[in-house]
PDB file of C-alpha atoms in Angstrom:
ATOM      1  CA  MET Z 221       5.749 -24.970 -18.212  1.00  0.00           C
ATOM      2  CA  ALA Z 222       6.018 -27.502 -15.526  1.00  0.00           C
ATOM      3  CA  LEU Z 223       7.704 -26.283 -13.097  1.00  0.00           C
ATOM      4  CA  ASN Z 224       5.067 -23.475 -13.502  1.00  0.00           C
ATOM      5  CA  ASN Z 225       2.427 -26.017 -12.930  1.00  0.00           C
ATOM      6  CA  SER Z 226       4.488 -27.185  -9.941  1.00  0.00           C
ATOM      7  CA  ILE Z 227       5.147 -24.538  -7.859  1.00  0.00           C
ATOM      8  CA  THR Z 228       1.921 -22.985  -8.910  1.00  0.00           C
ATOM      9  CA  LYS Z 229       0.744 -26.462  -7.084  1.00  0.00           C
ATOM     10  CA  HIS Z 230       2.506 -26.236  -4.430  1.00  0.00           C
ATOM     11  CA  SER Z 231       1.421 -22.613  -3.482  1.00  0.00           C
ATOM     12  CA  ILE Z 232      -2.615 -23.042  -4.240  1.00  0.00           C
ATOM     13  CA  ILE Z 233      -1.573 -26.075  -0.694  1.00  0.00           C
ATOM     14  CA  ALA Z 234       0.377 -23.830   0.829  1.00  0.00           C
ATOM     15  CA  GLY Z 235      -2.084 -20.887   0.881  1.00  0.00           C
ATOM     16  CA  ILE Z 236      -4.664 -23.447   1.768  1.00  0.00           C
ATOM     17  CA  PHE Z 237      -2.523 -23.950   4.435  1.00  0.00           C
ATOM     18  CA  VAL Z 238      -1.890 -20.266   5.447  1.00  0.00           C
ATOM     19  CA  CYS Z 239      -6.116 -19.434   5.201  1.00  0.00           C
ATOM     20  CA  ALA Z 240      -6.038 -22.405   7.814  1.00  0.00           C
ATOM     21  CA  ILE Z 241      -6.890 -21.015  10.555  1.00  0.00           C
ATOM     22  CA  PHE Z 242      -9.270 -17.758   9.534  1.00  0.00           C
ATOM     23  CA  PRO Z 243     -11.946 -20.513   9.080  1.00  0.00           C
ATOM     24  CA  LEU Z 244     -11.420 -21.878  13.001  1.00  0.00           C
ATOM     25  CA  LEU Z 245     -11.338 -18.300  14.039  1.00  0.00           C
ATOM     26  CA  ILE Z 246     -14.017 -17.148  13.106  1.00  0.00           C
ATOM     27  CA  PHE Z 247     -16.484 -19.526  13.165  1.00  0.00           C
ATOM     28  CA  SER Z 248     -15.661 -21.215  16.708  1.00  0.00           C
ATOM     29  CA  GLU Z 249     -16.844 -18.335  19.615  1.00  0.00           C
ATOM     30  CA  SER Z 250     -13.124 -16.809  20.073  1.00  0.00           C
ATOM     31  CA  TYR Z 251     -12.607 -12.597  20.374  1.00  0.00           C
ATOM     32  CA  PHE Z 252     -10.702 -12.966  17.256  1.00  0.00           C
ATOM     33  CA  ILE Z 253     -13.778 -12.013  15.218  1.00  0.00           C
ATOM     34  CA  ASP Z 254     -14.296  -8.816  16.920  1.00  0.00           C
ATOM     35  CA  LEU Z 255     -10.702  -8.034  16.250  1.00  0.00           C
ATOM     36  CA  CYS Z 256     -12.209  -8.550  12.474  1.00  0.00           C
ATOM     37  CA  VAL Z 257     -15.030  -6.775  13.366  1.00  0.00           C
ATOM     38  CA  LYS Z 258     -12.162  -3.575  14.063  1.00  0.00           C
ATOM     39  CA  ILE Z 259     -10.595  -3.974  10.434  1.00  0.00           C
ATOM     40  CA  CYS Z 260     -14.095  -3.351   8.420  1.00  0.00           C
ATOM     41  CA  ASP Z 261     -17.141  -3.839  10.304  1.00  0.00           C
ATOM     42  CA  PHE Z 262     -20.009  -6.183   7.715  1.00  0.00           C
ATOM     43  CA  GLY Z 263     -22.455  -6.371   9.637  1.00  0.00           C
ATOM     44  CA  ILE Z 264     -23.490  -9.082  11.588  1.00  0.00           C
ATOM     45  CA  PHE Z 265     -24.166 -11.824   9.169  1.00  0.00           C
ATOM     46  CA  TRP Z 266     -21.431 -10.496   6.394  1.00  0.00           C
ATOM     47  CA  ASN Z 267     -18.309 -10.967   8.957  1.00  0.00           C
ATOM     48  CA  PRO Z 268     -18.219 -14.304   9.119  1.00  0.00           C
ATOM     49  CA  ILE Z 269     -18.493 -14.902   5.233  1.00  0.00           C
ATOM     50  CA  PHE Z 270     -15.366 -12.552   4.277  1.00  0.00           C
ATOM     51  CA  TRP Z 271     -12.795 -12.967   6.867  1.00  0.00           C
ATOM     52  CA  GLY Z 272     -13.988 -16.404   7.029  1.00  0.00           C
ATOM     53  CA  ILE Z 273     -14.481 -17.367   2.594  1.00  0.00           C
ATOM     54  CA  LEU Z 274     -13.595 -14.572   0.821  1.00  0.00           C
ATOM     55  CA  PHE Z 275     -10.451 -13.879   2.369  1.00  0.00           C
ATOM     56  CA  PRO Z 276      -8.991 -16.840   3.054  1.00  0.00           C
ATOM     57  CA  SER Z 277      -9.785 -17.552  -0.986  1.00  0.00           C
ATOM     58  CA  PHE Z 278      -8.921 -14.108  -1.283  1.00  0.00           C
ATOM     59  CA  ILE Z 279      -4.918 -14.868  -0.742  1.00  0.00           C
ATOM     60  CA  ILE Z 280      -5.529 -18.794  -1.730  1.00  0.00           C
ATOM     61  CA  PHE Z 281      -5.302 -15.924  -4.864  1.00  0.00           C
ATOM     62  CA  LEU Z 282      -2.791 -14.648  -3.774  1.00  0.00           C
ATOM     63  CA  PHE Z 283      -0.599 -17.024  -3.431  1.00  0.00           C
ATOM     64  CA  TRP Z 284      -1.514 -18.722  -6.881  1.00  0.00           C
ATOM     65  CA  ASN Z 285      -1.125 -15.742  -8.490  1.00  0.00           C
ATOM     66  CA  THR Z 286       2.009 -14.959  -7.162  1.00  0.00           C
ATOM     67  CA  ALA Z 287       3.858 -18.101  -7.256  1.00  0.00           C
ATOM     68  CA  LYS Z 288       2.937 -18.144 -11.468  1.00  0.00           C
ATOM     69  CA  LYS Z 289       4.834 -14.760 -11.477  1.00  0.00           C
ATOM     70  CA  ILE Z 290       8.421 -16.257  -9.203  1.00  0.00           C
ATOM     71  CA  SER Z 291       8.578 -19.487 -11.463  1.00  0.00           C
ATOM     72  CA  HIS Z 292      10.185 -17.360 -14.445  1.00  0.00           C
ATOM     73  CA  SER Z 293      12.959 -16.099 -11.731  1.00  0.00           C
ATOM     74  CA  LEU Z 294      13.042 -19.849 -10.111  1.00  0.00           C
ATOM     75  CA  ASN Z 295      16.424 -21.044 -11.193  1.00  0.00           C
ATOM     76  CA  GLN Z 296      18.193 -17.366 -11.882  1.00  0.00           C
ATOM     77  CA  ILE Z 297      17.991 -16.907  -7.368  1.00  0.00           C
ATOM     78  CA  THR Z 298      18.874 -18.499  -4.617  1.00  0.00           C
ATOM     79  CA  TYR Z 299      16.889 -20.072  -2.490  1.00  0.00           C
ATOM     80  CA  PHE Z 300      17.130 -16.712   0.541  1.00  0.00           C
ATOM     81  CA  GLN Z 301      16.111 -14.396  -2.624  1.00  0.00           C
ATOM     82  CA  ALA Z 302      13.405 -16.732  -3.807  1.00  0.00           C
ATOM     83  CA  CYS Z 303      11.174 -16.291  -0.420  1.00  0.00           C
ATOM     84  CA  SER Z 304      12.240 -13.489   0.337  1.00  0.00           C
ATOM     85  CA  GLN Z 305      10.253 -12.553  -3.607  1.00  0.00           C
ATOM     86  CA  PHE Z 306       7.276 -14.797  -2.314  1.00  0.00           C
ATOM     87  CA  SER Z 307       6.440 -13.305   1.175  1.00  0.00           C
ATOM     88  CA  PHE Z 308       7.198 -10.047   0.202  1.00  0.00           C
ATOM     89  CA  ALA Z 309       5.113 -10.054  -2.684  1.00  0.00           C
ATOM     90  CA  VAL Z 310       1.847 -11.271  -0.322  1.00  0.00           C
ATOM     91  CA  SER Z 311       2.560  -9.542   2.161  1.00  0.00           C
ATOM     92  CA  ILE Z 312       2.205  -6.299   0.670  1.00  0.00           C
ATOM     93  CA  LYS Z 313      -0.912  -7.297  -0.819  1.00  0.00           C
ATOM     94  CA  ILE Z 314      -2.382  -8.304   1.717  1.00  0.00           C
ATOM     95  CA  ILE Z 315      -1.226  -5.625   3.736  1.00  0.00           C
ATOM     96  CA  ILE Z 316      -2.650  -2.916   1.046  1.00  0.00           C
ATOM     97  CA  ALA Z 317      -5.448  -4.406   0.888  1.00  0.00           C
ATOM     98  CA  LEU Z 318      -6.445  -5.271   4.656  1.00  0.00           C
ATOM     99  CA  PHE Z 319      -5.545  -1.063   4.229  1.00  0.00           C
ATOM    100  CA  ILE Z 320      -8.431  -0.332   2.081  1.00  0.00           C
ATOM    101  CA  LEU Z 321     -10.973  -2.629   3.490  1.00  0.00           C
ATOM    102  CA  TYR Z 322     -10.430  -0.432   6.144  1.00  0.00           C
ATOM    103  CA  ILE Z 323     -11.112   2.523   4.314  1.00  0.00           C
ATOM    104  CA  ILE Z 324     -13.970   1.530   2.955  1.00  0.00           C
ATOM    105  CA  GLY Z 325     -14.992   0.369   5.808  1.00  0.00           C
ATOM    106  CA  GLN Z 326     -14.693   3.690   8.201  1.00  0.00           C
ATOM    107  CA  PHE Z 327     -16.277   5.704   5.231  1.00  0.00           C
ATOM    108  CA  VAL Z 328     -19.206   3.388   4.857  1.00  0.00           C
ATOM    109  CA  ASN Z 329     -19.765   2.791   7.616  1.00  0.00           C
ATOM    110  CA  GLY Z 330     -18.913   6.118   9.624  1.00  0.00           C
ATOM    111  CA  ILE Z 331     -17.372   6.273  13.307  1.00  0.00           C
ATOM    112  CA  SER Z 332     -19.040   5.484  15.959  1.00  0.00           C
ATOM    113  CA  VAL Z 333     -17.699   6.450  19.813  1.00  0.00           C
ATOM    114  CA  VAL Z 334     -19.538   8.314  21.778  1.00  0.00           C
ATOM    115  CA  LEU Z 335     -16.237  10.517  22.514  1.00  0.00           C
ATOM    116  CA  HIS Z 336     -14.640  12.571  19.650  1.00  0.00           C
ATOM    117  CA  SER Z 337     -10.925  11.806  21.694  1.00  0.00           C
ATOM    118  CA  GLN Z 338     -11.882   8.466  21.765  1.00  0.00           C
ATOM    119  CA  ILE Z 339     -12.153   8.756  17.071  1.00  0.00           C
ATOM    120  CA  TYR Z 340      -8.207   8.894  17.580  1.00  0.00           C
ATOM    121  CA  ASP Z 341      -8.016   4.989  19.509  1.00  0.00           C
ATOM    122  CA  GLN Z 342     -10.426   3.660  17.599  1.00  0.00           C
ATOM    123  CA  ILE Z 343      -8.223   4.434  14.702  1.00  0.00           C
ATOM    124  CA  VAL Z 344      -4.711   3.904  16.637  1.00  0.00           C
ATOM    125  CA  PHE Z 345      -6.191   0.403  17.215  1.00  0.00           C
ATOM    126  CA  SER Z 346      -7.842  -0.364  14.377  1.00  0.00           C
ATOM    127  CA  ILE Z 347      -4.326   0.274  12.483  1.00  0.00           C
ATOM    128  CA  LEU Z 348      -2.500  -2.362  14.970  1.00  0.00           C
ATOM    129  CA  MET Z 349      -5.340  -4.742  13.576  1.00  0.00           C
ATOM    130  CA  ILE Z 350      -3.764  -4.826  10.689  1.00  0.00           C
ATOM    131  CA  LEU Z 351      -0.438  -5.108  11.581  1.00  0.00           C
ATOM    132  CA  PHE Z 352      -0.280  -6.785  13.307  1.00  0.00           C
ATOM    133  CA  LEU Z 353      -2.963  -9.469  11.475  1.00  0.00           C
ATOM    134  CA  SER Z 354      -0.241  -8.532   8.650  1.00  0.00           C
ATOM    135  CA  PHE Z 355       2.383  -8.947  10.992  1.00  0.00           C
ATOM    136  CA  LEU Z 356       0.538 -13.379  11.362  1.00  0.00           C
ATOM    137  CA  LEU Z 357       0.038 -13.495   7.915  1.00  0.00           C
ATOM    138  CA  MET Z 358       3.805 -12.692   7.452  1.00  0.00           C
ATOM    139  CA  ILE Z 359       4.718 -14.968   9.418  1.00  0.00           C
ATOM    140  CA  PHE Z 360       2.758 -18.082   7.836  1.00  0.00           C
ATOM    141  CA  THR Z 361       3.912 -16.560   4.084  1.00  0.00           C
ATOM    142  CA  PHE Z 362       7.512 -17.050   4.547  1.00  0.00           C
ATOM    143  CA  ILE Z 363       7.446 -20.224   6.140  1.00  0.00           C
ATOM    144  CA  SER Z 364       5.083 -21.689   3.517  1.00  0.00           C
ATOM    145  CA  SER Z 365       7.322 -20.412   0.488  1.00  0.00           C
ATOM    146  CA  LEU Z 366      10.406 -21.487   2.422  1.00  0.00           C
ATOM    147  CA  VAL Z 367       8.381 -25.032   1.813  1.00  0.00           C
ATOM    148  CA  ILE Z 368       7.251 -23.986  -1.789  1.00  0.00           C
ATOM    149  CA  VAL Z 369      10.380 -22.735  -3.346  1.00  0.00           C
ATOM    150  CA  LYS Z 370      12.529 -25.701  -1.372  1.00  0.00           C
ATOM    151  CA  LEU Z 371      10.283 -28.232  -3.430  1.00  0.00           C
ATOM    152  CA  ASN Z 372       9.512 -26.157  -6.475  1.00  0.00           C
ATOM    153  CA  GLN Z 373      13.800 -26.464  -6.609  1.00  0.00           C
ATOM    154  CA  LYS Z 374      14.317 -29.552  -5.604  1.00  0.00           C
ATOM    155  CA  ASN Z 375      12.197 -30.774  -8.783  1.00  0.00           C
ATOM    156  CA  SER Z 376      14.340 -28.675 -11.231  1.00  0.00           C
TER     157      SER Z 376
END
């Protein structure tokens, strides 16, 4: 039970560090928010709240939930298997969530382009932004999983 509490505590701390970059990018003057708007447009008021508060909270929840699930098999698998399982479980859920957000945003807001031929360009650009954001999060998740698993295998 102590191992379960330890890994969830470490995963929450790592999730906070992974998510610390999002509010900095969202609330500072940068073009990152424009890229997030391409993924899903919630309007000028809701975008900073979603991408700066709700989405990082979702990532912290994913870290906590995945760490809770992986804690039972942590001593039975190797170090890199545990890191891979943790980062894969978190990353695949983040990718699915971003694609669901994009699809819902397209249905709710519609696609606003001048020419009909620009629809495909906008869709491709948005999918590339989702993959880029997912790739960055996968790198951060894998690095944090290396730390989380190492700390918890050392404790057990």
